[in-house]
Amino acid sequence: MHIFKTIEELQTYLKPYRAEKTIGFVPTMGALHEGHLSLIHTSRQENYMTVCSIYVNPTQFDNKNDFDKYPRIVDEDIELLRSVGCDVLFAPSDAEMYPQLVESRISFGKLENVLEGRFRQSHFNGVGIVVSKLFHIIKPDKAYFGQKDLQQCLIVERLVRDFSFDVKIIRSATVREEDGLAMSSRNRRLSAIERQFAPKIYEALLLAKDMLLNHKATVLEAQEAGIFYLNSFGVFKIDYFEVVDTINLEPFENLTQQKEIAICVAVFLGNVRLIDNLLIELSA
Ligand code: AMP
């Protein structure tokens, strides 16, 4: 695997391949797990070459503590990437990515104000900026994003559409631990006790899904059941537990429509903020 820290070196390496070979790109913030590796696997199947980036992007964090505590274990990451046959790692410094303060802003309209946007100030502006920069630097044919960050998928798809990026966005299913917990780099920060409670997040999603599909519950009842379940453990602080339309992530109520909806959740478990979601296909 080739490892590059500067844009110039990376671009010099990629240039000869661009005309004739396809490049798949997997952007990450590192502390890699099977969820990230599933994106690499898919990219490897679909492209001649796979580039992974590891960059903990400061502009998408509104919480300094979350940024400072974000796990950084690049040496372990490199071993994992090698083991799955990733071709190129781009691991730039802050100075390389942001030689000047970026004062431009990217607004995503209503989409940036729902769910995560309500709780993480300017988060999607930061995501939009870093993803734009990485797309321009790498110029991939396809880029791979995890369904676990559903809102991020929609934001990136909108970015590509609105600014005519020449890249195809591919969504990948959420990879979970055996007990159902969605894999996340932040899981490493959970204490042993917190880790025991963490699968309850997925259980709450399953409970709400079951109520919607099998018990004719209303959206409100299903949301309340999920929230009640999580609160019963006395360890979660819930930011949101919401049933939404997967097109715009607006609250969804009319269960008689044939539609894809998502149940989305964000909680604090101790100091660690975790998100997850479940997609549901409604049939009329
Ligand atoms: P991150 O390093 O958290 O920024 O994630 C990098 C990419 O991996 C994003 O597209 C995430 O959605 C994706 N990802 C993170 N966790 C998972 C997971 N458990 N399953 C599938 N994809 C994931």
Tab-separated table of C-alpha atoms and ligand atoms in Angstrom:
chain	number	residue	atom	x	y	z
A	1	MET	CA	0.000	0.000	0.000
A	2	HIS	CA	1.250	3.459	-0.896
A	3	ILE	CA	0.932	6.073	1.825
A	4	PHE	CA	0.857	9.777	1.002
A	5	LYS	CA	0.718	12.762	3.302
A	6	THR	CA	0.765	15.502	0.699
A	7	ILE	CA	-1.687	16.321	-2.054
A	8	GLU	CA	1.068	16.756	-4.601
A	9	GLU	CA	2.616	13.320	-4.031
A	10	LEU	CA	-0.805	11.655	-4.089
A	11	GLN	CA	-1.818	13.376	-7.310
A	12	THR	CA	1.479	12.577	-9.006
A	13	TYR	CA	0.905	8.924	-8.165
A	14	LEU	CA	-2.745	8.836	-9.279
A	15	LYS	CA	-2.384	10.824	-12.486
A	16	PRO	CA	-1.241	8.005	-14.820
A	17	TYR	CA	-4.151	5.803	-13.709
A	18	ARG	CA	-6.905	8.392	-14.109
A	19	ALA	CA	-7.414	8.193	-17.866
A	20	GLU	CA	-7.984	4.461	-18.102
A	21	LYS	CA	-8.520	2.938	-14.674
A	22	THR	CA	-11.333	3.454	-12.184
A	23	ILE	CA	-10.568	4.856	-8.751
A	24	GLY	CA	-12.770	4.087	-5.740
A	25	PHE	CA	-12.530	6.333	-2.703
A	26	VAL	CA	-13.366	5.641	0.947
A	27	PRO	CA	-13.116	8.737	3.165
A	28	THR	CA	-12.705	8.011	6.893
A	29	MET	CA	-11.566	9.578	10.142
A	30	GLY	CA	-9.576	6.468	11.066
A	31	ALA	CA	-9.775	4.140	14.077
A	32	LEU	CA	-10.914	1.685	11.459
A	33	HIS	CA	-13.294	-1.211	12.064
A	34	GLU	CA	-15.223	-3.759	9.997
A	35	GLY	CA	-17.711	-1.063	8.944
A	36	HIS	CA	-14.953	0.890	7.216
A	37	LEU	CA	-13.430	-2.290	5.833
A	38	SER	CA	-16.756	-3.294	4.234
A	39	LEU	CA	-16.589	-0.046	2.231
A	40	ILE	CA	-13.033	-0.890	1.170
A	41	HIS	CA	-14.131	-4.405	0.126
A	42	THR	CA	-16.940	-3.022	-2.027
A	43	SER	CA	-14.662	-0.429	-3.582
A	44	ARG	CA	-12.072	-3.081	-4.384
A	45	GLN	CA	-14.715	-5.195	-6.114
A	46	GLU	CA	-15.923	-2.272	-8.220
A	47	ASN	CA	-12.699	-0.400	-9.081
A	48	TYR	CA	-9.195	-0.933	-10.340
A	49	MET	CA	-7.736	1.029	-7.443
A	50	THR	CA	-8.997	1.951	-3.958
A	51	VAL	CA	-7.909	5.077	-2.111
A	52	CYS	CA	-8.763	5.428	1.574
A	53	SER	CA	-8.287	8.720	3.410
A	54	ILE	CA	-7.799	9.097	7.135
A	55	TYR	CA	-8.350	12.616	8.352
A	56	VAL	CA	-10.037	13.790	11.541
A	57	ASN	CA	-11.575	16.902	10.066
A	58	PRO	CA	-11.630	19.738	12.621
A	59	THR	CA	-14.225	21.797	10.740
A	60	GLN	CA	-16.972	19.229	11.296
A	61	PHE	CA	-16.590	19.158	15.093
A	62	ASP	CA	-18.431	21.738	17.156
A	63	ASN	CA	-17.387	20.008	20.376
A	64	LYS	CA	-13.685	20.398	21.188
A	65	ASN	CA	-13.756	17.528	23.666
A	66	ASP	CA	-15.185	15.156	21.028
A	67	PHE	CA	-12.469	16.271	18.577
A	68	ASP	CA	-9.634	15.955	21.116
A	69	LYS	CA	-10.835	12.545	22.319
A	70	TYR	CA	-11.473	11.154	18.835
A	71	PRO	CA	-9.389	7.943	18.648
A	72	ARG	CA	-6.250	8.285	16.527
A	73	ILE	CA	-4.410	4.992	15.914
A	74	VAL	CA	-2.921	5.388	12.461
A	75	ASP	CA	-0.353	2.575	12.801
A	76	GLU	CA	-3.082	0.022	13.574
A	77	ASP	CA	-5.184	1.476	10.752
A	78	ILE	CA	-2.339	1.022	8.277
A	79	GLU	CA	-2.030	-2.658	9.225
A	80	LEU	CA	-5.768	-3.189	8.738
A	81	LEU	CA	-5.783	-1.400	5.385
A	82	ARG	CA	-2.852	-3.506	4.212
A	83	SER	CA	-4.619	-6.695	5.334
A	84	VAL	CA	-7.647	-5.936	3.135
A	85	GLY	CA	-5.622	-4.914	0.095
A	86	CYS	CA	-6.266	-1.171	0.072
A	87	ASP	CA	-4.026	0.353	-2.612
A	88	VAL	CA	-3.481	3.894	-1.383
A	89	LEU	CA	-3.802	5.708	1.939
A	90	PHE	CA	-4.020	9.490	2.008
A	91	ALA	CA	-3.346	10.782	5.522
A	92	PRO	CA	-2.868	14.538	5.333
A	93	SER	CA	-2.026	16.982	8.133
A	94	ASP	CA	-4.251	19.925	9.078
A	95	ALA	CA	-1.793	22.286	7.368
A	96	GLU	CA	-2.053	20.266	4.171
A	97	MET	CA	-5.851	20.260	4.173
A	98	TYR	CA	-6.361	23.793	5.487
A	99	PRO	CA	-3.378	25.993	4.570
A	100	GLN	CA	-5.746	28.926	5.040
A	101	LEU	CA	-8.826	29.325	7.152
A	102	VAL	CA	-11.836	28.348	5.030
A	103	GLU	CA	-14.388	31.110	5.250
A	104	SER	CA	-16.687	29.792	2.526
A	105	ARG	CA	-19.836	28.108	3.748
A	106	ILE	CA	-21.940	25.347	2.193
A	107	SER	CA	-25.588	25.371	3.101
A	108	PHE	CA	-27.776	22.329	2.570
A	109	GLY	CA	-31.116	24.008	3.240
A	110	LYS	CA	-33.596	22.169	5.446
A	111	LEU	CA	-31.513	18.998	5.336
A	112	GLU	CA	-28.785	20.539	7.496
A	113	ASN	CA	-31.194	21.591	10.237
A	114	VAL	CA	-32.891	18.276	11.037
A	115	LEU	CA	-31.574	15.386	13.202
A	116	GLU	CA	-27.775	15.779	13.588
A	117	GLY	CA	-27.939	19.366	12.361
A	118	ARG	CA	-30.083	20.358	15.349
A	119	PHE	CA	-27.402	19.182	17.750
A	120	ARG	CA	-24.109	19.736	15.920
A	121	GLN	CA	-23.612	23.354	14.925
A	122	SER	CA	-22.104	23.763	11.455
A	123	HIS	CA	-21.327	20.016	11.276
A	124	PHE	CA	-22.550	19.517	7.708
A	125	ASN	CA	-20.843	22.665	6.476
A	126	GLY	CA	-17.591	21.053	7.688
A	127	VAL	CA	-18.501	17.723	6.076
A	128	GLY	CA	-19.373	19.479	2.810
A	129	ILE	CA	-16.075	21.360	2.764
A	130	VAL	CA	-13.830	18.399	3.536
A	131	VAL	CA	-15.649	16.032	1.167
A	132	SER	CA	-15.469	18.658	-1.623
A	133	LYS	CA	-11.750	19.096	-1.033
A	134	LEU	CA	-11.138	15.340	-1.018
A	135	PHE	CA	-13.199	14.816	-4.188
A	136	HIS	CA	-11.203	17.546	-5.957
A	137	ILE	CA	-7.898	16.156	-4.714
A	138	ILE	CA	-8.584	12.486	-5.530
A	139	LYS	CA	-11.081	12.804	-8.404
A	140	PRO	CA	-12.532	9.326	-7.756
A	141	ASP	CA	-14.988	7.582	-10.072
A	142	LYS	CA	-16.965	6.246	-7.137
A	143	ALA	CA	-17.017	7.159	-3.427
A	144	TYR	CA	-18.335	4.898	-0.668
A	145	PHE	CA	-20.331	6.025	2.375
A	146	GLY	CA	-22.012	4.088	5.184
A	147	GLN	CA	-25.744	4.041	5.713
A	148	LYS	CA	-25.022	4.347	9.428
A	149	ASP	CA	-24.495	8.056	8.777
A	150	LEU	CA	-27.726	8.345	6.801
A	151	GLN	CA	-27.890	12.139	6.939
A	152	GLN	CA	-24.274	12.376	5.789
A	153	CYS	CA	-25.138	10.139	2.798
A	154	LEU	CA	-27.974	12.485	1.817
A	155	ILE	CA	-25.794	15.582	2.333
A	156	VAL	CA	-23.010	14.143	0.151
A	157	GLU	CA	-25.501	13.056	-2.527
A	158	ARG	CA	-26.907	16.584	-2.570
A	159	LEU	CA	-23.417	18.099	-2.711
A	160	VAL	CA	-22.584	15.944	-5.731
A	161	ARG	CA	-25.856	16.790	-7.467
A	162	ASP	CA	-25.880	20.537	-6.718
A	163	PHE	CA	-22.218	21.149	-7.575
A	164	SER	CA	-21.971	18.609	-10.430
A	165	PHE	CA	-19.140	16.556	-8.965
A	166	ASP	CA	-18.201	13.824	-11.425
A	167	VAL	CA	-18.401	10.987	-8.905
A	168	LYS	CA	-20.930	8.260	-8.157
A	169	ILE	CA	-21.907	7.897	-4.512
A	170	ILE	CA	-22.421	4.332	-3.290
A	171	ARG	CA	-24.147	3.638	0.019
A	172	SER	CA	-23.161	0.603	2.091
A	173	ALA	CA	-25.215	-1.187	4.738
A	174	THR	CA	-24.411	-0.695	8.431
A	175	VAL	CA	-22.059	-3.310	9.871
A	176	ARG	CA	-22.882	-4.348	13.432
A	177	GLU	CA	-21.231	-6.159	16.304
A	178	GLU	CA	-22.731	-9.562	17.155
A	179	ASP	CA	-24.907	-7.975	19.822
A	180	GLY	CA	-26.322	-5.477	17.303
A	181	LEU	CA	-24.307	-2.392	18.256
A	182	ALA	CA	-23.460	-0.433	15.106
A	183	MET	CA	-19.702	-0.393	14.679
A	184	SER	CA	-18.228	3.041	15.303
A	185	SER	CA	-14.797	4.440	16.043
A	186	ARG	CA	-16.354	6.086	19.083
A	187	ASN	CA	-17.258	2.657	20.574
A	188	ARG	CA	-13.611	2.436	21.646
A	189	ARG	CA	-14.246	5.243	24.089
A	190	LEU	CA	-16.997	3.376	25.966
A	191	SER	CA	-16.186	2.004	29.418
A	192	ALA	CA	-16.767	-1.729	29.982
A	193	ILE	CA	-20.079	-0.976	31.700
A	194	GLU	CA	-21.181	1.464	29.019
A	195	ARG	CA	-20.311	-1.104	26.354
A	196	GLN	CA	-22.753	-3.529	27.999
A	197	PHE	CA	-25.568	-1.003	27.664
A	198	ALA	CA	-24.673	0.160	24.147
A	199	PRO	CA	-26.610	-2.613	22.258
A	200	LYS	CA	-29.818	-1.277	23.839
A	201	ILE	CA	-29.704	1.458	21.183
A	202	TYR	CA	-30.229	-1.091	18.420
A	203	GLU	CA	-32.800	-2.945	20.543
A	204	ALA	CA	-34.782	0.305	20.882
A	205	LEU	CA	-34.736	0.710	17.086
A	206	LEU	CA	-35.930	-2.888	16.632
A	207	LEU	CA	-38.666	-2.367	19.198
A	208	ALA	CA	-39.965	0.741	17.409
A	209	LYS	CA	-39.757	-1.030	14.049
A	210	ASP	CA	-41.697	-4.019	15.381
A	211	MET	CA	-44.397	-1.740	16.785
A	212	LEU	CA	-44.772	0.046	13.452
A	213	LEU	CA	-44.822	-3.062	11.298
A	214	ASN	CA	-46.489	-5.683	13.463
A	215	HIS	CA	-48.555	-3.877	16.074
A	216	LYS	CA	-50.151	-1.100	14.063
A	217	ALA	CA	-48.659	1.497	16.398
A	218	THR	CA	-48.646	5.146	15.369
A	219	VAL	CA	-45.335	6.880	14.742
A	220	LEU	CA	-45.713	8.718	18.033
A	221	GLU	CA	-46.344	5.471	19.952
A	222	ALA	CA	-43.349	3.786	18.335
A	223	GLN	CA	-41.091	6.752	19.122
A	224	GLU	CA	-42.332	6.896	22.687
A	225	ALA	CA	-41.757	3.163	23.139
A	226	GLY	CA	-38.165	3.471	21.911
A	227	ILE	CA	-37.511	6.476	24.141
A	228	PHE	CA	-39.166	4.794	27.137
A	229	TYR	CA	-37.066	1.666	26.579
A	230	LEU	CA	-33.799	3.605	26.437
A	231	ASN	CA	-34.715	5.773	29.418
A	232	SER	CA	-35.519	2.669	31.480
A	233	PHE	CA	-31.773	1.931	31.758
A	234	GLY	CA	-31.010	5.314	33.283
A	235	VAL	CA	-27.725	5.664	31.384
A	236	PHE	CA	-28.698	7.285	28.078
A	237	LYS	CA	-29.207	10.954	27.345
A	238	ILE	CA	-31.294	11.020	24.185
A	239	ASP	CA	-30.734	13.778	21.615
A	240	TYR	CA	-33.401	12.399	19.307
A	241	PHE	CA	-35.332	9.222	18.498
A	242	GLU	CA	-37.317	10.006	15.378
A	243	VAL	CA	-39.188	8.340	12.548
A	244	VAL	CA	-38.403	10.239	9.340
A	245	ASP	CA	-38.877	10.164	5.594
A	246	THR	CA	-35.654	8.880	3.992
A	247	ILE	CA	-35.860	11.419	1.147
A	248	ASN	CA	-35.622	14.590	3.248
A	249	LEU	CA	-35.355	13.309	6.843
A	250	GLU	CA	-38.447	15.298	7.810
A	251	PRO	CA	-40.696	13.803	10.521
A	252	PHE	CA	-42.943	11.164	9.048
A	253	GLU	CA	-46.449	10.401	10.172
A	254	ASN	CA	-48.629	8.918	7.466
A	255	LEU	CA	-48.012	5.191	7.745
A	256	THR	CA	-50.562	4.368	5.065
A	257	GLN	CA	-48.252	5.618	2.316
A	258	GLN	CA	-45.982	3.146	0.566
A	259	LYS	CA	-42.593	4.562	1.381
A	260	GLU	CA	-39.174	3.973	2.798
A	261	ILE	CA	-38.792	5.491	6.234
A	262	ALA	CA	-36.007	5.488	8.801
A	263	ILE	CA	-35.918	5.396	12.557
A	264	CYS	CA	-32.968	7.525	13.612
A	265	VAL	CA	-31.425	7.805	17.047
A	266	ALA	CA	-28.641	9.779	18.710
A	267	VAL	CA	-27.732	9.330	22.362
A	268	PHE	CA	-25.007	10.131	24.807
A	269	LEU	CA	-23.756	7.122	26.722
A	270	GLY	CA	-21.524	8.739	29.332
A	271	ASN	CA	-19.468	11.241	27.343
A	272	VAL	CA	-19.698	9.317	24.101
A	273	ARG	CA	-22.256	10.324	21.490
A	274	LEU	CA	-23.536	7.434	19.358
A	275	ILE	CA	-25.909	7.406	16.384
A	276	ASP	CA	-27.735	4.630	14.583
A	277	ASN	CA	-30.714	4.107	12.290
A	278	LEU	CA	-32.929	1.451	10.769
A	279	LEU	CA	-34.570	1.643	7.366
A	280	ILE	CA	-38.121	0.339	6.959
A	281	GLU	CA	-40.003	-0.347	3.776
A	282	LEU	CA	-43.708	0.400	4.273
A	283	SER	CA	-46.196	-1.314	2.006
A	284	ALA	CA	-49.610	0.261	1.626
B	1	AMP	P1	-15.979	7.801	9.917
B	1	AMP	O1	-14.576	7.306	10.006
B	1	AMP	O2	-16.786	7.556	11.147
B	1	AMP	O3	-16.085	9.192	9.374
B	1	AMP	O4	-16.671	6.873	8.825
B	1	AMP	C1	-16.146	6.749	7.525
B	1	AMP	C2	-17.170	6.053	6.663
B	1	AMP	O5	-17.442	4.763	7.192
B	1	AMP	C3	-18.514	6.813	6.612
B	1	AMP	O6	-19.033	6.755	5.303
B	1	AMP	C4	-19.350	6.029	7.581
B	1	AMP	O7	-20.731	6.111	7.321
B	1	AMP	C5	-18.843	4.617	7.355
B	1	AMP	N1	-19.144	3.783	8.520
B	1	AMP	C6	-18.905	4.058	9.826
B	1	AMP	N2	-19.385	3.083	10.605
B	1	AMP	C7	-19.939	2.157	9.790
B	1	AMP	C8	-20.623	0.915	9.995
B	1	AMP	N3	-20.803	0.421	11.225
B	1	AMP	N4	-21.054	0.254	8.914
B	1	AMP	C9	-20.887	0.742	7.656
B	1	AMP	N5	-20.255	1.912	7.392
B	1	AMP	C10	-19.797	2.608	8.449
